[in-house]
GROMACS .gro file of C-alpha atoms in nm:
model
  397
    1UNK     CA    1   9.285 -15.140  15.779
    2UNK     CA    2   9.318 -14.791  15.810
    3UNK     CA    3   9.240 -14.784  16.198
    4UNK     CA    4   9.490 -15.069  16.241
    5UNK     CA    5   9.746 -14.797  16.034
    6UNK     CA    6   9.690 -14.531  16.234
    7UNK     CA    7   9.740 -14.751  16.555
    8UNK     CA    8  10.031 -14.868  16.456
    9UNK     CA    9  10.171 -14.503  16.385
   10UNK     CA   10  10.124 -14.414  16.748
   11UNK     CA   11  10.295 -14.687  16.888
   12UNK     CA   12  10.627 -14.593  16.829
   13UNK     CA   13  10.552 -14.224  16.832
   14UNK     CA   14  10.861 -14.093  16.874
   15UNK     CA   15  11.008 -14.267  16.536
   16UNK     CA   16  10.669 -14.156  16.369
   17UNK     CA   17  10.752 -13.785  16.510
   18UNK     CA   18  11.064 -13.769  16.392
   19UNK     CA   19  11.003 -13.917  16.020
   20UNK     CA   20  10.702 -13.729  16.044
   21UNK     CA   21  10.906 -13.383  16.116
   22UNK     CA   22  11.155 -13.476  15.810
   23UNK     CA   23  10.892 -13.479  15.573
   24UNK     CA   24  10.730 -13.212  15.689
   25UNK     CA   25  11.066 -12.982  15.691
   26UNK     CA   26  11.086 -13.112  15.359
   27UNK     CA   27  10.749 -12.997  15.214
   28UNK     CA   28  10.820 -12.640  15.381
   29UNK     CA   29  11.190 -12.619  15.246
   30UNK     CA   30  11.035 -12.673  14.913
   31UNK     CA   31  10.757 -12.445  14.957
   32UNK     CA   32  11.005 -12.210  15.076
   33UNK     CA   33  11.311 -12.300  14.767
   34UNK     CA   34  10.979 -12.228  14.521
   35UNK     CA   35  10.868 -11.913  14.648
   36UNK     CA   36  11.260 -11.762  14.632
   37UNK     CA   37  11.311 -11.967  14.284
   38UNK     CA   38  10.990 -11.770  14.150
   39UNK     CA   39  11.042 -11.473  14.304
   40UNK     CA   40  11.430 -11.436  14.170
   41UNK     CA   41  11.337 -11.515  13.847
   42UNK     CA   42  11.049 -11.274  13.854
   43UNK     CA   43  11.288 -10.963  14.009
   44UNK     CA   44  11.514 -11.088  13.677
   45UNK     CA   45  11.268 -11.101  13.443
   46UNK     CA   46  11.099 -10.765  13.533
   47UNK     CA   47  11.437 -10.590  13.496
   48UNK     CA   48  11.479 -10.691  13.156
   49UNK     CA   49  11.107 -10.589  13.100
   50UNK     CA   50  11.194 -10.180  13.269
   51UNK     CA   51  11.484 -10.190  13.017
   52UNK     CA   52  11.362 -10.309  12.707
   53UNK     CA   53  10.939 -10.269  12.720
   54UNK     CA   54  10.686 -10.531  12.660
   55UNK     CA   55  10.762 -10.495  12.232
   56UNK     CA   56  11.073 -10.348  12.082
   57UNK     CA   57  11.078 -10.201  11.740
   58UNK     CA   58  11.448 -10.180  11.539
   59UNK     CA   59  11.544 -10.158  11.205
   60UNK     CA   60  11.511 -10.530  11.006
   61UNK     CA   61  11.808 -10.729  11.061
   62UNK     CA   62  11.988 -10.484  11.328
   63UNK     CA   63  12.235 -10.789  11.477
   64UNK     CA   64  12.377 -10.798  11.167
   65UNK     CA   65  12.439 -10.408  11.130
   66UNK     CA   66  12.687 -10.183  11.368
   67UNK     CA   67  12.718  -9.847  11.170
   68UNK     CA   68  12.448  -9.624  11.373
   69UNK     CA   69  12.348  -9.438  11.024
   70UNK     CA   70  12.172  -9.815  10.882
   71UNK     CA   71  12.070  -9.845  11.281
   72UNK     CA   72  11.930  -9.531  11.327
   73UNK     CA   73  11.511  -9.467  11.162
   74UNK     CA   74  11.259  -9.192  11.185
   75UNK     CA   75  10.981  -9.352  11.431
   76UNK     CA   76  10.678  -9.383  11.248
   77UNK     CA   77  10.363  -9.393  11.417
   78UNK     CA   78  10.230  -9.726  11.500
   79UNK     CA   79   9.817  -9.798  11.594
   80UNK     CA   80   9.862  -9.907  11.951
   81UNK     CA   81   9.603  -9.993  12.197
   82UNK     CA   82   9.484  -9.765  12.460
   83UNK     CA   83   9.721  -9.650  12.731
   84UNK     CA   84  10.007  -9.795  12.558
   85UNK     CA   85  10.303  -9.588  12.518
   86UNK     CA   86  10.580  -9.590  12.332
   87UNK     CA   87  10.909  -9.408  12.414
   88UNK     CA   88  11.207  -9.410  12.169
   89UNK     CA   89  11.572  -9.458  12.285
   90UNK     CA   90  11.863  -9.314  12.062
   91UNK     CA   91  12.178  -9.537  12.145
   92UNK     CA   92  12.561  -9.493  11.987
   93UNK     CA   93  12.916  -9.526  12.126
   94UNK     CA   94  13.072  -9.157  12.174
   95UNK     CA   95  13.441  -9.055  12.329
   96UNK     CA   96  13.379  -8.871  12.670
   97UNK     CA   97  13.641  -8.663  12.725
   98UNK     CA   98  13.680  -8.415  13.076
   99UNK     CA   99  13.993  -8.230  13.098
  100UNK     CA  100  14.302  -8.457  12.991
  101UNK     CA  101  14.114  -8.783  13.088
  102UNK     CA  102  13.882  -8.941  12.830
  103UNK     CA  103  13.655  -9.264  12.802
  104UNK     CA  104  13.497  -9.531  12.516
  105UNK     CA  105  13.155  -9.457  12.610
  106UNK     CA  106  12.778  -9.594  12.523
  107UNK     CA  107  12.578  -9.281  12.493
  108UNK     CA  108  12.180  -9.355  12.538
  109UNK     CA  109  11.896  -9.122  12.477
  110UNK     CA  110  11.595  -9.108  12.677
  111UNK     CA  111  11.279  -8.985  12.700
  112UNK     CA  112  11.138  -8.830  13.051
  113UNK     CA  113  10.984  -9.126  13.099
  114UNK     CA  114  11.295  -9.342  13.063
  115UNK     CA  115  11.492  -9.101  13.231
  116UNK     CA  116  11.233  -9.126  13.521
  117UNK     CA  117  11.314  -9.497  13.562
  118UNK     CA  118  11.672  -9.452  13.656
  119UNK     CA  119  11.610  -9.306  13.971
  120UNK     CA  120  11.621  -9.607  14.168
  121UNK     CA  121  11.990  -9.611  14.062
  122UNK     CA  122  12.070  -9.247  14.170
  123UNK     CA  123  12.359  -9.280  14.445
  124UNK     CA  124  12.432  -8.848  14.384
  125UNK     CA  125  12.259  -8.562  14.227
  126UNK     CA  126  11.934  -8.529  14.033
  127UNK     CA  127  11.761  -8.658  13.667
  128UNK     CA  128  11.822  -8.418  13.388
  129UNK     CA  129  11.589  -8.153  13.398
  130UNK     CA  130  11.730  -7.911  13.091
  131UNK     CA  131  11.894  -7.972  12.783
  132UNK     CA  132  12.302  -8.023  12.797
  133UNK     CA  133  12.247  -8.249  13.142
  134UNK     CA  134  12.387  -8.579  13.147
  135UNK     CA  135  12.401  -8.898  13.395
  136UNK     CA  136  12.711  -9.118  13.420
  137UNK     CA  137  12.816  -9.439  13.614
  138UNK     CA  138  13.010  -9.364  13.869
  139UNK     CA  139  13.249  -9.627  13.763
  140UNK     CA  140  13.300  -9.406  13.426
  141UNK     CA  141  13.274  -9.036  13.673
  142UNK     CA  142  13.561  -9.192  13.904
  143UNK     CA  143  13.773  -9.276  13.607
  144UNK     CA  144  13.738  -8.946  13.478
  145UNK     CA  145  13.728  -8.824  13.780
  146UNK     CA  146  13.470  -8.584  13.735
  147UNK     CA  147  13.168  -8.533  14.005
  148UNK     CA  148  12.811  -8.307  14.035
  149UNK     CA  149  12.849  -7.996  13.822
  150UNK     CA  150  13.161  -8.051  13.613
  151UNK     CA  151  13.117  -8.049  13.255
  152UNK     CA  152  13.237  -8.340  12.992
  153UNK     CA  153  13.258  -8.342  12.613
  154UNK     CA  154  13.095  -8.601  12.424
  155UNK     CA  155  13.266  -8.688  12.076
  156UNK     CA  156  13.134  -8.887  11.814
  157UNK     CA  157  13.314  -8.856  11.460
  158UNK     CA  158  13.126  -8.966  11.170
  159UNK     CA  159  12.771  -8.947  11.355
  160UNK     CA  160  12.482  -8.796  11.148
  161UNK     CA  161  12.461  -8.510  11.385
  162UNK     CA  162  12.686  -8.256  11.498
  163UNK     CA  163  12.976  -8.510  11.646
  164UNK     CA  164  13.024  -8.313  11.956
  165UNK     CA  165  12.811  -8.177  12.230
  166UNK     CA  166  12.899  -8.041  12.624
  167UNK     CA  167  12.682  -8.148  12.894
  168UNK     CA  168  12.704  -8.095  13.272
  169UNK     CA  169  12.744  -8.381  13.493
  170UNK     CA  170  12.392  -8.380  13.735
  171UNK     CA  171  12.348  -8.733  13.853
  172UNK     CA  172  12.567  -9.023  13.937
  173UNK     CA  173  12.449  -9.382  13.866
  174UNK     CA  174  12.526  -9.668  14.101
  175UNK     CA  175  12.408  -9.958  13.857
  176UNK     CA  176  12.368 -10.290  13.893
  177UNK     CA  177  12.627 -10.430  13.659
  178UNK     CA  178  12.959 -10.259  13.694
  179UNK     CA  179  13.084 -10.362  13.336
  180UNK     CA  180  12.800 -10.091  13.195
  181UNK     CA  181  12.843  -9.870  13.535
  182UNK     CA  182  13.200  -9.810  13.380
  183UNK     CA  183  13.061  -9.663  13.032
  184UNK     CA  184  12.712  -9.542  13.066
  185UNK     CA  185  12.620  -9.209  12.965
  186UNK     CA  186  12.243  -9.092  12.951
  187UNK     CA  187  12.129  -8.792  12.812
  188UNK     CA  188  11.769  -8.650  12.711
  189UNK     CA  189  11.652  -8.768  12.349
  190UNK     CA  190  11.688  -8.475  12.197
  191UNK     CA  191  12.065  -8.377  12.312
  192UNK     CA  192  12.136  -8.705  12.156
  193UNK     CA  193  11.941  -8.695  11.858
  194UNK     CA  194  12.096  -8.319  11.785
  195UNK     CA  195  12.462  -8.495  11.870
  196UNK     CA  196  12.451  -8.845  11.666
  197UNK     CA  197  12.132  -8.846  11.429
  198UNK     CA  198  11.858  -8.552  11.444
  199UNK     CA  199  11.524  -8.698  11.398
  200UNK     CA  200  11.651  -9.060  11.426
  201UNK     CA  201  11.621  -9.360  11.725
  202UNK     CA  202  11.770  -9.638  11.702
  203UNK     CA  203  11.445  -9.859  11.912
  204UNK     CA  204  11.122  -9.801  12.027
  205UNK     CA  205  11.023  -9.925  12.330
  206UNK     CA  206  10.648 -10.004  12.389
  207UNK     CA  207  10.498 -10.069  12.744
  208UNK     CA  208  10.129 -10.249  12.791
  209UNK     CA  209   9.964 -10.153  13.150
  210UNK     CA  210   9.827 -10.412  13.359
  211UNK     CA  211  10.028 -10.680  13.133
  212UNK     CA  212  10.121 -10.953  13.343
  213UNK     CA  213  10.472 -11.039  13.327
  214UNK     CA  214  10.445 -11.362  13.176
  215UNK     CA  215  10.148 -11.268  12.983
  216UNK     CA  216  10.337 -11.354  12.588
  217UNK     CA  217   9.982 -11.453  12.397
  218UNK     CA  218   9.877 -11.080  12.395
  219UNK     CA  219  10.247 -10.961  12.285
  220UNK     CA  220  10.284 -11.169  11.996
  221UNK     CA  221   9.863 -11.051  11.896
  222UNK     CA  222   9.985 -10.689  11.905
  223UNK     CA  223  10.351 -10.764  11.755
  224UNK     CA  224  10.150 -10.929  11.448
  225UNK     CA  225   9.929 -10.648  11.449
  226UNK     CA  226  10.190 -10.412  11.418
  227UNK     CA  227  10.345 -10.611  11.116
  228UNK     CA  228  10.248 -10.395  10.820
  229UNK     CA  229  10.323 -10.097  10.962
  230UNK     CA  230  10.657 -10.138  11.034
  231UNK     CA  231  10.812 -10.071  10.725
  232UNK     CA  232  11.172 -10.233  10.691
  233UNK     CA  233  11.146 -10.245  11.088
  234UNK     CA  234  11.064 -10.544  11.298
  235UNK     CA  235  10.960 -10.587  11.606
  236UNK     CA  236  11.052 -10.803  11.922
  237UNK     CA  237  10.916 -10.947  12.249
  238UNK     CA  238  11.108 -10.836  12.547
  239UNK     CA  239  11.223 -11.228  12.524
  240UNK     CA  240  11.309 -11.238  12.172
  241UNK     CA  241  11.475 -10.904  12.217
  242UNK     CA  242  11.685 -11.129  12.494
  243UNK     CA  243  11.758 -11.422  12.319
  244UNK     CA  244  11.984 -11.581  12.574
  245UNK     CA  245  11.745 -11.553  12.928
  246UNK     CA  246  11.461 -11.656  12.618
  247UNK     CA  247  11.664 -12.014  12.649
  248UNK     CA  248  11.653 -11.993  12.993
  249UNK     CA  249  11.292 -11.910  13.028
  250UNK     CA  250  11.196 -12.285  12.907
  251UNK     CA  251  11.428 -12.450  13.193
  252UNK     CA  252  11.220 -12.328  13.466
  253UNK     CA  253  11.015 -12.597  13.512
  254UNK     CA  254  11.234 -12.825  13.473
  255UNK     CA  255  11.514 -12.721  13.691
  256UNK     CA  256  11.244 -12.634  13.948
  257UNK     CA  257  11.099 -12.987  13.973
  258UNK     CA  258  11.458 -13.107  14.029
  259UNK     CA  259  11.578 -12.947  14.289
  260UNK     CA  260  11.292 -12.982  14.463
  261UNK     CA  261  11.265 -13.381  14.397
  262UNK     CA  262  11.645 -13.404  14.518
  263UNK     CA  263  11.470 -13.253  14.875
  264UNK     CA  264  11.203 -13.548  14.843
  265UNK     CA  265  11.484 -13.798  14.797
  266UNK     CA  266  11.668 -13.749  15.051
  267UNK     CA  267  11.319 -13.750  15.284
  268UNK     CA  268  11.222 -14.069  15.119
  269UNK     CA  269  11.523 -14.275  15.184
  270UNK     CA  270  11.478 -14.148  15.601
  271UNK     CA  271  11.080 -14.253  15.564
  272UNK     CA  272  11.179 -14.575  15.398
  273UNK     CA  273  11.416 -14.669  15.682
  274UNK     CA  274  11.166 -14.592  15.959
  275UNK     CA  275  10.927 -14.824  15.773
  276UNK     CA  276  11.163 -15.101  15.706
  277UNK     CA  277  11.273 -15.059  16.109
  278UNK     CA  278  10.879 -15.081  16.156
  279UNK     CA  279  10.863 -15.359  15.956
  280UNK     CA  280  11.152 -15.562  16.156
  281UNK     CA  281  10.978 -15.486  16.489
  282UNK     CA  282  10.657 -15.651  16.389
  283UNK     CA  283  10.753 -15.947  16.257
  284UNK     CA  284  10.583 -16.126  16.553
  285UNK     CA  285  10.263 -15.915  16.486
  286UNK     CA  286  10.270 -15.975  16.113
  287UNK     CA  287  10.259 -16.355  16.177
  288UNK     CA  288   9.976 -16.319  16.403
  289UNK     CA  289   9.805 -16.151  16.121
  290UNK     CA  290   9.916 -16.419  15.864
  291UNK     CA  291   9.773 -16.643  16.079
  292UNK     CA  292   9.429 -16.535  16.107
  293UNK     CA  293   9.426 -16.482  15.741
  294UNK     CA  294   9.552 -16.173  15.642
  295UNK     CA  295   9.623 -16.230  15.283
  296UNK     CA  296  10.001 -16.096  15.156
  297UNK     CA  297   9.817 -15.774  14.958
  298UNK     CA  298   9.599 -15.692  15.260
  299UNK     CA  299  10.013 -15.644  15.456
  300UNK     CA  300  10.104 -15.449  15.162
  301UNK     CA  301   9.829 -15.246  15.191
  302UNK     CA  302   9.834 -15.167  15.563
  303UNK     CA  303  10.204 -15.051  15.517
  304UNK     CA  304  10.098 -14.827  15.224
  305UNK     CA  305   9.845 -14.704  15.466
  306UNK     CA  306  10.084 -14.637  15.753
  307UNK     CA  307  10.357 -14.448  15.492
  308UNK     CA  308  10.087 -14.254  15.378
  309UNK     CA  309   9.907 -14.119  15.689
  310UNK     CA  310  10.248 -14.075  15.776
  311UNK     CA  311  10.343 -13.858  15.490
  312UNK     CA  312   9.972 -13.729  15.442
  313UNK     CA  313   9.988 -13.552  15.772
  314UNK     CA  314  10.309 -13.442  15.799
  315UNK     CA  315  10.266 -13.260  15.444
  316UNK     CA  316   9.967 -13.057  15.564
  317UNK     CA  317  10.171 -12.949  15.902
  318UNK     CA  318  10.466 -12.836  15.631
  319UNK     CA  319  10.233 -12.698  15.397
  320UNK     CA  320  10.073 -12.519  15.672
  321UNK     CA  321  10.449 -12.371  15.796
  322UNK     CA  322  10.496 -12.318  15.407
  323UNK     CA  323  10.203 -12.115  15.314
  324UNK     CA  324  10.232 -11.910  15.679
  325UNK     CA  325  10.582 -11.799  15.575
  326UNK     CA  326  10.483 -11.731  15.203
  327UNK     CA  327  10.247 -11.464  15.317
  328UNK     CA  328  10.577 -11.241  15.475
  329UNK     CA  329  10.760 -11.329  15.167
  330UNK     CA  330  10.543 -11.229  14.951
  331UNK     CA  331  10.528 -10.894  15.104
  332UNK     CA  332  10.936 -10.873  15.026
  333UNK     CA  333  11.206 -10.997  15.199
  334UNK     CA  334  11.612 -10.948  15.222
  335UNK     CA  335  11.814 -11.221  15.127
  336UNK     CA  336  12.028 -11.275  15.427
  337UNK     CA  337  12.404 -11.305  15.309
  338UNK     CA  338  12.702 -11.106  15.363
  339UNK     CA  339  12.713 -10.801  15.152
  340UNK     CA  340  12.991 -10.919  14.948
  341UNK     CA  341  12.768 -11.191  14.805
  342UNK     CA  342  12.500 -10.936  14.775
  343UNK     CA  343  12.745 -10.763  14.553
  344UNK     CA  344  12.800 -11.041  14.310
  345UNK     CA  345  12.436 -11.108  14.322
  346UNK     CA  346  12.335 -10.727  14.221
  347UNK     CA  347  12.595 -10.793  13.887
  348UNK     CA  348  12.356 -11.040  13.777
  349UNK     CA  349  12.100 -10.785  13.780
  350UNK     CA  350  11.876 -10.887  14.053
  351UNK     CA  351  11.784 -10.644  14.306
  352UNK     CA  352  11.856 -10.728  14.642
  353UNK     CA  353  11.477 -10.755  14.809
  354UNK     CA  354  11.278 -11.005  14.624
  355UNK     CA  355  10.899 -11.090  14.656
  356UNK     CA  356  10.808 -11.442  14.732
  357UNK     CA  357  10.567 -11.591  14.433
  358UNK     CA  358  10.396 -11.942  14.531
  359UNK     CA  359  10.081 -12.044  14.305
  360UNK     CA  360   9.903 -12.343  14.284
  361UNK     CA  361  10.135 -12.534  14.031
  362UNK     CA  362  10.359 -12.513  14.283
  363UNK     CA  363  10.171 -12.661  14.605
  364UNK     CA  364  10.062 -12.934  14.389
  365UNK     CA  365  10.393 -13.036  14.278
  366UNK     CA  366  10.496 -13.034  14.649
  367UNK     CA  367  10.199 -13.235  14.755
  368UNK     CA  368  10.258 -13.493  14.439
  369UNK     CA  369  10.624 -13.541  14.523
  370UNK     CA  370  10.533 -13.574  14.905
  371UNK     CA  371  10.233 -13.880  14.815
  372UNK     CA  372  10.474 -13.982  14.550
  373UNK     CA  373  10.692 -14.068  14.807
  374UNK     CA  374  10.520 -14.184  15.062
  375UNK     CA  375  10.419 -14.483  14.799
  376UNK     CA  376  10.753 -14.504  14.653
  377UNK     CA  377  10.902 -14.571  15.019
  378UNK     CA  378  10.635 -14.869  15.098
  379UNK     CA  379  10.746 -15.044  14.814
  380UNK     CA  380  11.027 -15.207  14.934
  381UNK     CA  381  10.910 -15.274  15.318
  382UNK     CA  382  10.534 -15.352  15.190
  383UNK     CA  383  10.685 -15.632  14.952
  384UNK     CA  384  10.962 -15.790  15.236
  385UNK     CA  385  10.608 -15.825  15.462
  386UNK     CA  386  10.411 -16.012  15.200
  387UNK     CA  387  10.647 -16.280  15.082
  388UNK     CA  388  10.773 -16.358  15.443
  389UNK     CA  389  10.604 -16.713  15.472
  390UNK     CA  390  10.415 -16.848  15.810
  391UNK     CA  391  10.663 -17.042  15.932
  392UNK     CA  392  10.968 -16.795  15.898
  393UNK     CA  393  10.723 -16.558  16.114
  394UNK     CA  394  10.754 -16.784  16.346
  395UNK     CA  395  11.110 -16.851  16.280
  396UNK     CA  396  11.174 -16.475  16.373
  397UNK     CA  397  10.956 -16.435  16.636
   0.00000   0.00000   0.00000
């Protein structure tokens, strides 16, 4: 039966060819759709991670609280794992004001080590190196229209600290979000400690090394860990501490096996046509068969055997495209659009090269929904052939 199959395929090789080459464009568009879907969501994912750290540590019920002094703690020291480390972040709004222009802005505190990480978004200028140096959008420099050198007054009534403090503009930001381009200010720790609350942070942030990105099981181990030392102060995943992509995060999956079974639909309707067209052709044949005593399940069987040599081999030349082009994507790649789309894309916080991801989940869901459908699209052409009767063969032929 299969012989017969595979005979039959190569008889009308230029239909089998072409159905062949739809399913196999198919398999390496969805190899190709994964490996972009992963590796977007990875690029978003791991920017959330560089901002916030594996766990974050605020005060007990911070949503609920606005006024930095109930935001603001002393860090205490916490028993982490070695090579951990822990960096705290002092964060509280401030009035920027530079000669008879001033600005609403979010003034952040960092440690070197935070500072260090913004230098991917340095368009001008240098990280602070001394005390009283400062980094601002330059959405917030142009509307104060202050550049490299030029000094700016931050003032923040009410603060714990003492409410004003002069720094000197050294570094311009180009960020990825232009909303928090327009009012970012970052200063080291301890200028904003000594200008809103000396002593004080308002988060922790602690990074794990060699912690895989989706590697939760040891975060929530350490997080529990960490429990009774954390004194009115609780502590978050980096997806609890980003509730709304935490929603998103379950999705994945899901929206990952539909788009790519809406490419397998579309392939299965053209590979059920060529096998219904097949069918028609053969009618004469088919009686022939009937009539040395093929039974109706041994037809249905040799046209599930022709769909799914069909659809077998044409899955291993996509997968073999596929897995070719996943090695230069996974070395990084550009998206190709026009640079005004680029733009929009960055304010979603996605960087503009992205590394291809492709594991085995996702080369067996191709290769399911590729069988799947090679069975699903004999159905209907495998049933017509058995319940055609002798004489209507004849009849047709």
């Amino acid at each position: 039966m299969l012989r017969l199959a595979w005979r039959n395929l190569l008889r009308t090789p230029g239909r089998s060819l072409v159905t062949g080459g739809v399913v196999a464009l198919v398999v390496f568009l969805s190899l190709l759709f994964l490996s972009v879907y992963a590796g977007a969501f990875d690029a978003f994912f791991q920017l959330l991670l560089e901002r916030t750290g594996h766990l974050v540590v605020r005060v007990e019920g911070y949503k609920g609280k606005e006024d930095l002094e109930s935001l603001a703690f002393v860090p205490p020291e916490l028993p982490l794992p070695p090579g951990a480390k822990v960096e705290g972040v002092l964060e509280g709004g401030a009035l920027l004001i530079a000669h008879e222009r001033s600005r609403a802005v979010v003034l952040t505190g960092l440690e070197a080590l935070g500072l260090a990480r913004q230098e991917s978004f340095l368009r001008a200028g240098r990280l602070p190196e001394a005390a009283g140096e400062a980094l601002l959008g330059e959405a917030l420099a142009k509307a104060l229209k202050v550049g490299l050198g030029d000094e700016v007054v931050a003032y923040a009534p009410g603060s714990l600290g003492l409410g004003v403090y002069a720094f000197r503009v050294v570094g311009l930001l180009d960020l990825p979000e232009t909303h928090l381009e327009a009012r970012t200010l970052l200063v080291p720790l301890a200028d904003a400690q000594a200008l809103l609350a000396p002593g004080r942070v308002t988060r922790l942030e602690v990074r794990l090394p060699g912690l895989g990105l989706y590697q939760l099981k040891p975060l929530e181990e350490l997080k529990a860990a960490l429990g009774p030392h954390l004194q009115g102060l609780e502590a978050e995943t980096w997806l609890e501490a980003n509730p709304t992509y935490a929603a998103i995060f379950p999705l994945y999956d899901t929206v990952m096996g539909i788009y790519v079974g809406f490419f397998f639909l579309l392939g299965g309707l053209i590979l059920l046509n060529a096998l219904y067209l097949s069918l028609v052709e053969r009618v004469r044949e088919f009686g022939l068969l009937v009539a040395l005593g093929l039974t109706g399940r041994r037809l249905i069987a040799l046209v599930f055997w022709e769909s799914l040599l069909l659809v077998g081999v044409a899955a291993l030349v996509g997968l073999g495209a596929g897995l070719i082009l996943q090695l230069e994507l996974a070395d990084g790649f550009r998206l190709p659009l026009p640079q005004w789309i680029l733009e929009q894309y960055r304010e979603f916080g996605l960087p503009e090269v992205l590394y291809g991801r492709l594991g085995v989940k996702e080369v067996l869901l191709t290769l399911g929904y590729a069988m799947g459908v090679g069975l699903l699209a004999a159905l209907w052409p495998g049933y017509v052939a058995s319940r055609l009767r002798l004489d209507r063969y004849a009849a047709l032929g």
